[in-house]
Tab-separated table of C-alpha atoms in Angstrom:
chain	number	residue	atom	x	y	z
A	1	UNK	CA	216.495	41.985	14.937
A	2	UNK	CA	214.687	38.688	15.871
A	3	UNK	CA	213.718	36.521	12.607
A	4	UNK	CA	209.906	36.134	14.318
A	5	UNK	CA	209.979	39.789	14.227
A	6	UNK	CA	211.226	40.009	10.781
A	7	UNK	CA	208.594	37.562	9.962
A	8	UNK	CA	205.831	39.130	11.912
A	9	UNK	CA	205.944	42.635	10.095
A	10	UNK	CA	205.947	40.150	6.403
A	11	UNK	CA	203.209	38.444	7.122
A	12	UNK	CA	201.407	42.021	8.488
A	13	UNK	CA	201.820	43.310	5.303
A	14	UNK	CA	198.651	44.573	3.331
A	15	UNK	CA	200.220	43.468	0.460
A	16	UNK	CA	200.756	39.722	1.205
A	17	UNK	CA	199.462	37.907	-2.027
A	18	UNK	CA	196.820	35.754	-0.101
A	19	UNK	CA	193.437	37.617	-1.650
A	20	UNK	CA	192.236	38.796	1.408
A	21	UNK	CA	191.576	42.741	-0.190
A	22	UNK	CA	188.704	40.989	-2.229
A	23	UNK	CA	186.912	39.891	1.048
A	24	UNK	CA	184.807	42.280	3.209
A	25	UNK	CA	183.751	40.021	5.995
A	26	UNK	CA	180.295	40.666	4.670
A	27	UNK	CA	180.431	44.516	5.308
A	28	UNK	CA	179.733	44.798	1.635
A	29	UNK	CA	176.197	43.269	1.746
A	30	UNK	CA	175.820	44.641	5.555
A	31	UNK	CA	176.243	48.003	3.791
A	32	UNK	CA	173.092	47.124	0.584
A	33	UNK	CA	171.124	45.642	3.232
A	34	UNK	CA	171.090	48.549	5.512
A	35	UNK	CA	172.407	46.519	8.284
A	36	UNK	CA	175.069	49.689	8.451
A	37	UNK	CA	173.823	53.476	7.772
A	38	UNK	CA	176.686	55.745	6.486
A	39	UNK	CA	175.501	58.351	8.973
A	40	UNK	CA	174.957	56.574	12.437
A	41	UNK	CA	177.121	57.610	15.601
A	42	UNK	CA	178.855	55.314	17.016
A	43	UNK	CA	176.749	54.717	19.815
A	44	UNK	CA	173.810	53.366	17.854
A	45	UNK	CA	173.163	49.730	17.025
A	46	UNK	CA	173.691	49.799	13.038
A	47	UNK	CA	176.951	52.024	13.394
A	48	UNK	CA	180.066	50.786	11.668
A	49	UNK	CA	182.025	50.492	14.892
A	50	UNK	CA	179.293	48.081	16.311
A	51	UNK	CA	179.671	45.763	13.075
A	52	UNK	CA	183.394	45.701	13.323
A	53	UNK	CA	182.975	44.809	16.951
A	54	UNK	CA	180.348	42.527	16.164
A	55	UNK	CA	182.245	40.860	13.863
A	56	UNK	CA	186.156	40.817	15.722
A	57	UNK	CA	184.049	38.963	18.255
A	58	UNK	CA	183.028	36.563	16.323
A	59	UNK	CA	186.275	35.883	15.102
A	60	UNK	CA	187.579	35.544	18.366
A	61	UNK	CA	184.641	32.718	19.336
A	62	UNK	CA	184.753	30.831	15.731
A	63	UNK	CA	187.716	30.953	13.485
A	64	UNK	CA	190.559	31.809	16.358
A	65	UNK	CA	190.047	28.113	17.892
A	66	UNK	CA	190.828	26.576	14.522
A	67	UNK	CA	194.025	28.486	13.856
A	68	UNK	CA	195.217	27.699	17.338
A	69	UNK	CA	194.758	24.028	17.253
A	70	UNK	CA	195.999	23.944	13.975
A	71	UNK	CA	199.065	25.941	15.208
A	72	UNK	CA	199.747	23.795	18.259
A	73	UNK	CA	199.142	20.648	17.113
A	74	UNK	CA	202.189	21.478	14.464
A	75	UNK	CA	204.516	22.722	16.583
A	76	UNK	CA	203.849	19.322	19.252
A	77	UNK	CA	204.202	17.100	16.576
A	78	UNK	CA	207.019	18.523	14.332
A	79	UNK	CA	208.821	18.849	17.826
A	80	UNK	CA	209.220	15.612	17.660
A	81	UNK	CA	212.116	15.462	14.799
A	82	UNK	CA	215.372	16.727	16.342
A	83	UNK	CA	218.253	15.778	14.289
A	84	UNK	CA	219.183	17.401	10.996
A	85	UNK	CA	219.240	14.421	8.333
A	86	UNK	CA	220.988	16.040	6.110
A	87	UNK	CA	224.106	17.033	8.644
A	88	UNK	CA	224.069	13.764	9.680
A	89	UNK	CA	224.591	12.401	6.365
A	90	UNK	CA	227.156	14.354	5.818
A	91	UNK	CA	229.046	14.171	8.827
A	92	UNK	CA	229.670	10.584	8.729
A	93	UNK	CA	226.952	9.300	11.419
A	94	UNK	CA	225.656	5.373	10.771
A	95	UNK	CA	222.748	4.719	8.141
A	96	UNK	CA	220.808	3.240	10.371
A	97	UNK	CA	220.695	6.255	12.320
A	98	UNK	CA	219.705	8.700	9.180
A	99	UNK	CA	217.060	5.836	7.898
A	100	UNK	CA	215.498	6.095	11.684
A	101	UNK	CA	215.377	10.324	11.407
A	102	UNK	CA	213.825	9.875	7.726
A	103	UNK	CA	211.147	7.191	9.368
A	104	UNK	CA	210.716	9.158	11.862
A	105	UNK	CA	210.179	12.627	9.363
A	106	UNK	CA	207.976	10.838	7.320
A	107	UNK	CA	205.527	9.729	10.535
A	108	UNK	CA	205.205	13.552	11.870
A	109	UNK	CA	204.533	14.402	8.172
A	110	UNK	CA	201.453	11.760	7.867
A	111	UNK	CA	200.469	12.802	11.707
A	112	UNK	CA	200.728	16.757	10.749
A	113	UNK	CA	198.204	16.214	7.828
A	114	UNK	CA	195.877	13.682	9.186
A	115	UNK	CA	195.520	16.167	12.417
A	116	UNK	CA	195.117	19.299	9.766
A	117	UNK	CA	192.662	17.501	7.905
A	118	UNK	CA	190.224	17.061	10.388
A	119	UNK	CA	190.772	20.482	11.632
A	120	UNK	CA	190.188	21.306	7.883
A	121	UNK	CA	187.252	19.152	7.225
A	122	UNK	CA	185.200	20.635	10.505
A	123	UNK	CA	185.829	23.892	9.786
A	124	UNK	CA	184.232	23.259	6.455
A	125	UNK	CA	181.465	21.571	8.112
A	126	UNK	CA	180.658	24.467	10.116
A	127	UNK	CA	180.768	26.848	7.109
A	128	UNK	CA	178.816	24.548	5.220
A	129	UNK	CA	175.834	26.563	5.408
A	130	UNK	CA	177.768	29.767	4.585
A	131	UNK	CA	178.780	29.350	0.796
A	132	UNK	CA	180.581	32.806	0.623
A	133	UNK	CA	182.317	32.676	3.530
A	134	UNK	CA	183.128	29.468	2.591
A	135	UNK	CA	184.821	30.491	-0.530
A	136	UNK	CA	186.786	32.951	1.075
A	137	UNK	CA	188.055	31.031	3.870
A	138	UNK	CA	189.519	28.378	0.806
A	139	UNK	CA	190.778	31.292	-1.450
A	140	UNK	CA	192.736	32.778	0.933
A	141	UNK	CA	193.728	29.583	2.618
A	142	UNK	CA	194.574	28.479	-0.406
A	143	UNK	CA	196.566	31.561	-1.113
A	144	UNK	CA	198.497	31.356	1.876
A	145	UNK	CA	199.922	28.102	1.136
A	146	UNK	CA	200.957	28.674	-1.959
A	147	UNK	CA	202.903	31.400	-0.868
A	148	UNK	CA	204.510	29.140	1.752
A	149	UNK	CA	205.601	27.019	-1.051
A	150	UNK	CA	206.803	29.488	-3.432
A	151	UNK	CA	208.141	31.826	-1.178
A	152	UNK	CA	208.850	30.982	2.585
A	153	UNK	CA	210.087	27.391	1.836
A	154	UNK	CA	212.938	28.346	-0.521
A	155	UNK	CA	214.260	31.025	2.201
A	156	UNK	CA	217.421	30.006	3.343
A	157	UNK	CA	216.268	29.700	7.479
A	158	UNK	CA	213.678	26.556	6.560
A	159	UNK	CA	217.097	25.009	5.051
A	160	UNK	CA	217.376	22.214	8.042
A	161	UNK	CA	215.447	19.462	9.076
A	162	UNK	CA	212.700	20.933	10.700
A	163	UNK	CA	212.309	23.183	8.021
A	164	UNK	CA	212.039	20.830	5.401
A	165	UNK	CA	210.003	18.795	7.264
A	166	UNK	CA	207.682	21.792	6.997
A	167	UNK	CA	208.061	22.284	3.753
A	168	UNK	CA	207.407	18.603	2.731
A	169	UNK	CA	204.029	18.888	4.948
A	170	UNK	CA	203.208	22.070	2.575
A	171	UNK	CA	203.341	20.455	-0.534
A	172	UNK	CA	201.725	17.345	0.475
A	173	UNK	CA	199.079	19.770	1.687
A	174	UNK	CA	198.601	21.917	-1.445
A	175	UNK	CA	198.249	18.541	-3.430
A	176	UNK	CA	195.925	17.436	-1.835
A	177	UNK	CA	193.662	20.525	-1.585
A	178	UNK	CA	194.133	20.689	-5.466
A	179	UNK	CA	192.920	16.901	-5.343
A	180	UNK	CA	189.788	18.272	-3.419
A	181	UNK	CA	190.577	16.343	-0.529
A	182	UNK	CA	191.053	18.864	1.680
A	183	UNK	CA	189.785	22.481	1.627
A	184	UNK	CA	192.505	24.147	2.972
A	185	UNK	CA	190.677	26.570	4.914
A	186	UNK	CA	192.425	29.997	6.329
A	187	UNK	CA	192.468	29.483	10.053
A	188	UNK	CA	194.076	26.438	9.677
A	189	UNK	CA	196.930	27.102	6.755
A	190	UNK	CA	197.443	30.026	8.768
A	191	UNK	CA	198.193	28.063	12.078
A	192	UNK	CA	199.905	25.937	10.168
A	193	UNK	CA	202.414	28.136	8.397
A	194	UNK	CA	202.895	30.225	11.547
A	195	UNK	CA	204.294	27.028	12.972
A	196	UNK	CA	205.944	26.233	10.408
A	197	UNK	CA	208.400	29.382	10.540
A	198	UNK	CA	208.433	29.055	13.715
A	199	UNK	CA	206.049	32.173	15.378
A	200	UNK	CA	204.907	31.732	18.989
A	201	UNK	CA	201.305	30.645	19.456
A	202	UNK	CA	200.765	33.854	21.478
A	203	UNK	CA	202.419	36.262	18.277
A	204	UNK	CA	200.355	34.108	15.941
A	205	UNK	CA	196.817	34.758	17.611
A	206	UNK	CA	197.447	38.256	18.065
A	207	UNK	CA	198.875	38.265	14.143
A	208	UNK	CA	195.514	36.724	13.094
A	209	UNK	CA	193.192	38.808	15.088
A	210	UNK	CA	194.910	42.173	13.698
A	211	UNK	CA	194.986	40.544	9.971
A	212	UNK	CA	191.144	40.543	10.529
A	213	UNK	CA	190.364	43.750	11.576
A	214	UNK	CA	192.667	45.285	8.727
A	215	UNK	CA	190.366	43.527	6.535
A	216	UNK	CA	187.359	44.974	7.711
A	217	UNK	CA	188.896	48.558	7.836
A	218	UNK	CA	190.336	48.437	4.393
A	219	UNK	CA	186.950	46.851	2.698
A	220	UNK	CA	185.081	49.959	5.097
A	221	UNK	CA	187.310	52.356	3.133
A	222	UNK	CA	186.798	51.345	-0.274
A	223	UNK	CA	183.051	51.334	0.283
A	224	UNK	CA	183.456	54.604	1.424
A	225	UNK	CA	182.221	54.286	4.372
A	226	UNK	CA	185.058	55.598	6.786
A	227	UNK	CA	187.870	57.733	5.438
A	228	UNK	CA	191.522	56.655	5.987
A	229	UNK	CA	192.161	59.043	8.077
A	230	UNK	CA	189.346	58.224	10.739
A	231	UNK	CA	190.155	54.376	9.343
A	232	UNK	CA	193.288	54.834	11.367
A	233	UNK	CA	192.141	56.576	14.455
A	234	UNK	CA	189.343	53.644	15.090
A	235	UNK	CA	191.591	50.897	13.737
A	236	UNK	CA	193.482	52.090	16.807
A	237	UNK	CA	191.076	52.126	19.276
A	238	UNK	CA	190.136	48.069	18.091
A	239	UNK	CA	193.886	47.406	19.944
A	240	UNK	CA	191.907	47.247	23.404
A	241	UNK	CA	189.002	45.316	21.996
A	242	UNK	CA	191.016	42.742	20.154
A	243	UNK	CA	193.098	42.311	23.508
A	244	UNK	CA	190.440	41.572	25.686
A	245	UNK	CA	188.955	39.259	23.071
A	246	UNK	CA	192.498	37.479	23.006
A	247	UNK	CA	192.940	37.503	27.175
A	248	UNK	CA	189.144	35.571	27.247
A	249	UNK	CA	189.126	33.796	24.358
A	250	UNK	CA	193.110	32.509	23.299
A	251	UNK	CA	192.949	29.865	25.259
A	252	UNK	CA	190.341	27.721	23.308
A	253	UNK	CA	191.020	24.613	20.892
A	254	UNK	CA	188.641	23.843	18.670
A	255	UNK	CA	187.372	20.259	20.075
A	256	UNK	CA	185.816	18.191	16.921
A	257	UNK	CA	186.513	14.559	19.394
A	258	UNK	CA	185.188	15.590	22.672
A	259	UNK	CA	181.466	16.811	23.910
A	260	UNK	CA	182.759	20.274	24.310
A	261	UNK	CA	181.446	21.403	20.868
A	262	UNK	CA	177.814	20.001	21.732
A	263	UNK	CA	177.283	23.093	24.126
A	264	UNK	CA	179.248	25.343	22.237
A	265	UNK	CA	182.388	25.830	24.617
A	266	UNK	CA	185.254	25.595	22.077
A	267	UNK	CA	184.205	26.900	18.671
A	268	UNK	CA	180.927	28.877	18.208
A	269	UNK	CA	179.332	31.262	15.838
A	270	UNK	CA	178.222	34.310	17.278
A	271	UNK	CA	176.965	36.623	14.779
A	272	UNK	CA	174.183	34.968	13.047
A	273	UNK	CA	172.452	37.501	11.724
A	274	UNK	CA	175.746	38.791	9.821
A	275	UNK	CA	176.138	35.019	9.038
A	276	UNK	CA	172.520	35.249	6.948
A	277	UNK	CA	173.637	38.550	5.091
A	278	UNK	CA	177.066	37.505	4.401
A	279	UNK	CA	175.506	34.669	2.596
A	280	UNK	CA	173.311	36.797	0.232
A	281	UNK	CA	176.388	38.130	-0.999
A	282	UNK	CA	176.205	36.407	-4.536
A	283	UNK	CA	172.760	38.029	-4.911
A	284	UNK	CA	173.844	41.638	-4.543
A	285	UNK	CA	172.868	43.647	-8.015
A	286	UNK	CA	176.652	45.413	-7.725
A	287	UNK	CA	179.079	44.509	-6.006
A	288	UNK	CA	183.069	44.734	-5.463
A	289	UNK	CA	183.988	42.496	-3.034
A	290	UNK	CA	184.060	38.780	-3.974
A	291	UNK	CA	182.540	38.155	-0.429
């Protein structure tokens, strides 16, 4: 079996420690403010199906541009570091040679995290407005990386240069989010760590998009609003939806340093009438869902 496989189905797992069952994508508040009757086909404009397609849509048009550039920017500048320092050291090759690999490490490391922080920082300006979907962008973001630095970074296939390199980026990263100078938002740690064990761009888009939609069809089941049983038969029928949403949209880079953004063309929101509920979250009476 392939490691990116083996890595694929880990990081698909509903039980990755990252916080994302305490997020419902605002279904929770969708639900209180009748923006989603229990009862309505599926053919009718407050159905559950047409929020869930609502909302993979939107997550195809805002967040998916962030965890791509995020992911691609990684892999073209960690590309750059070749040679394994540590074999070298060992095997007898000049000093010179290891001090121009560790110079060399240490300039993709400061490139990687100036690149991720500006990713970072205009994601957060875009969500600025959004205070709960803020907080669960950073939570889970958050959560992500320290599982990259507790878990994935002492496996034994990161143990080589371009691993390490990786690793050194992640801890750099979590210190400074804990240093509130970066937020550490999830489209972007998730780009980033995807690169960082080395999953495709194309495997990393489609892991992001399903991740997503779980979300949504877990939070719909513990509100009781789908069984698990129909959960599974319509989380199904998304495969087709999320596809064509990855065909149109998988191509876009978020573009914070070029005019693009100023007609919307690389990073949009689309759903801004979910955007205005999701944000009333903190005023629900009862809730279960921290967003």
């Amino acid at each position: 079996m392939e490691r990116e496989t083996w890595l694929l189905w880990l990081l698909a797992d509903s039980q990755l420690p990252t916080g994302g069952f305490v997020a419902s994508a605002g279904l929770e508040a969708a639900m209180q403010a009748r923006l989603i009757r229990e009862n309505a086909s599926e053919t009718d404009s407050d159905s559950f199906i047409g929020f869930i397609r609502g909302s993979t849509y939107n997550q195809a048009r805002f967040a998916l541009p962030f965890c791509s550039r995020a992911h691609e920017e990684t892999m073209h500048l960690i590309s750059r570091v070749q040679s394994d320092v540590k074999d070298s050291a060992t095997e007898g090759v000049d000093t010179d040679a290891v001090k121009a690999d560790e110079d060399t490490a240490d300039s993709v490391a400061t490139d990687v995290i100036d690149i991720l922080q500006r990713i970072d920082d205009y994601h957060q300006t875009m969500l600025s407005s959004n205070s709960v979907a803020m907080r669960a962008s950073t939570a889970q973001g958050g959560g992500l990386l320290s599982l990259f630095n507790r878990g994935y970074a002492h496996a034994r296939f990161m143990d080589h240069a371009r691993g390490q390199l990786c690793v050194a980026i992640a801890k750099r990263l979590q210190r400074l989010a804990r240093l509130g100078e970066m937020r550490a938002h999830w489209p972007v740690i998730f780009g980033f760590v995807c690169a960082a064990v080395g999953i495709s761009i194309e495997h990393t888009q489609q892991l992001f998009m399903f991740q997503f939609v779980r979300q949504i069809f877990s939070a719909a089941i513990r509100l009781n609003l789908v069984g698990p049983l129909r959960a599974q038969a319509l989380q199904c029928d998304m495969q087709l939806a999320a596809s064509d949403l990855l065909e149109q949209h998988a191509h876009l880079r978020v573009a914070f340093d070029s005019p693009e953004d100023v007609f919307g063309e690389s990073a949009v929101y689309t759903e801004p009438v979910l955007e205005l509920y999701q944000g009333m979250h903190d005023r629900l009476y009862s809730r279960i869902f921290n967003s």
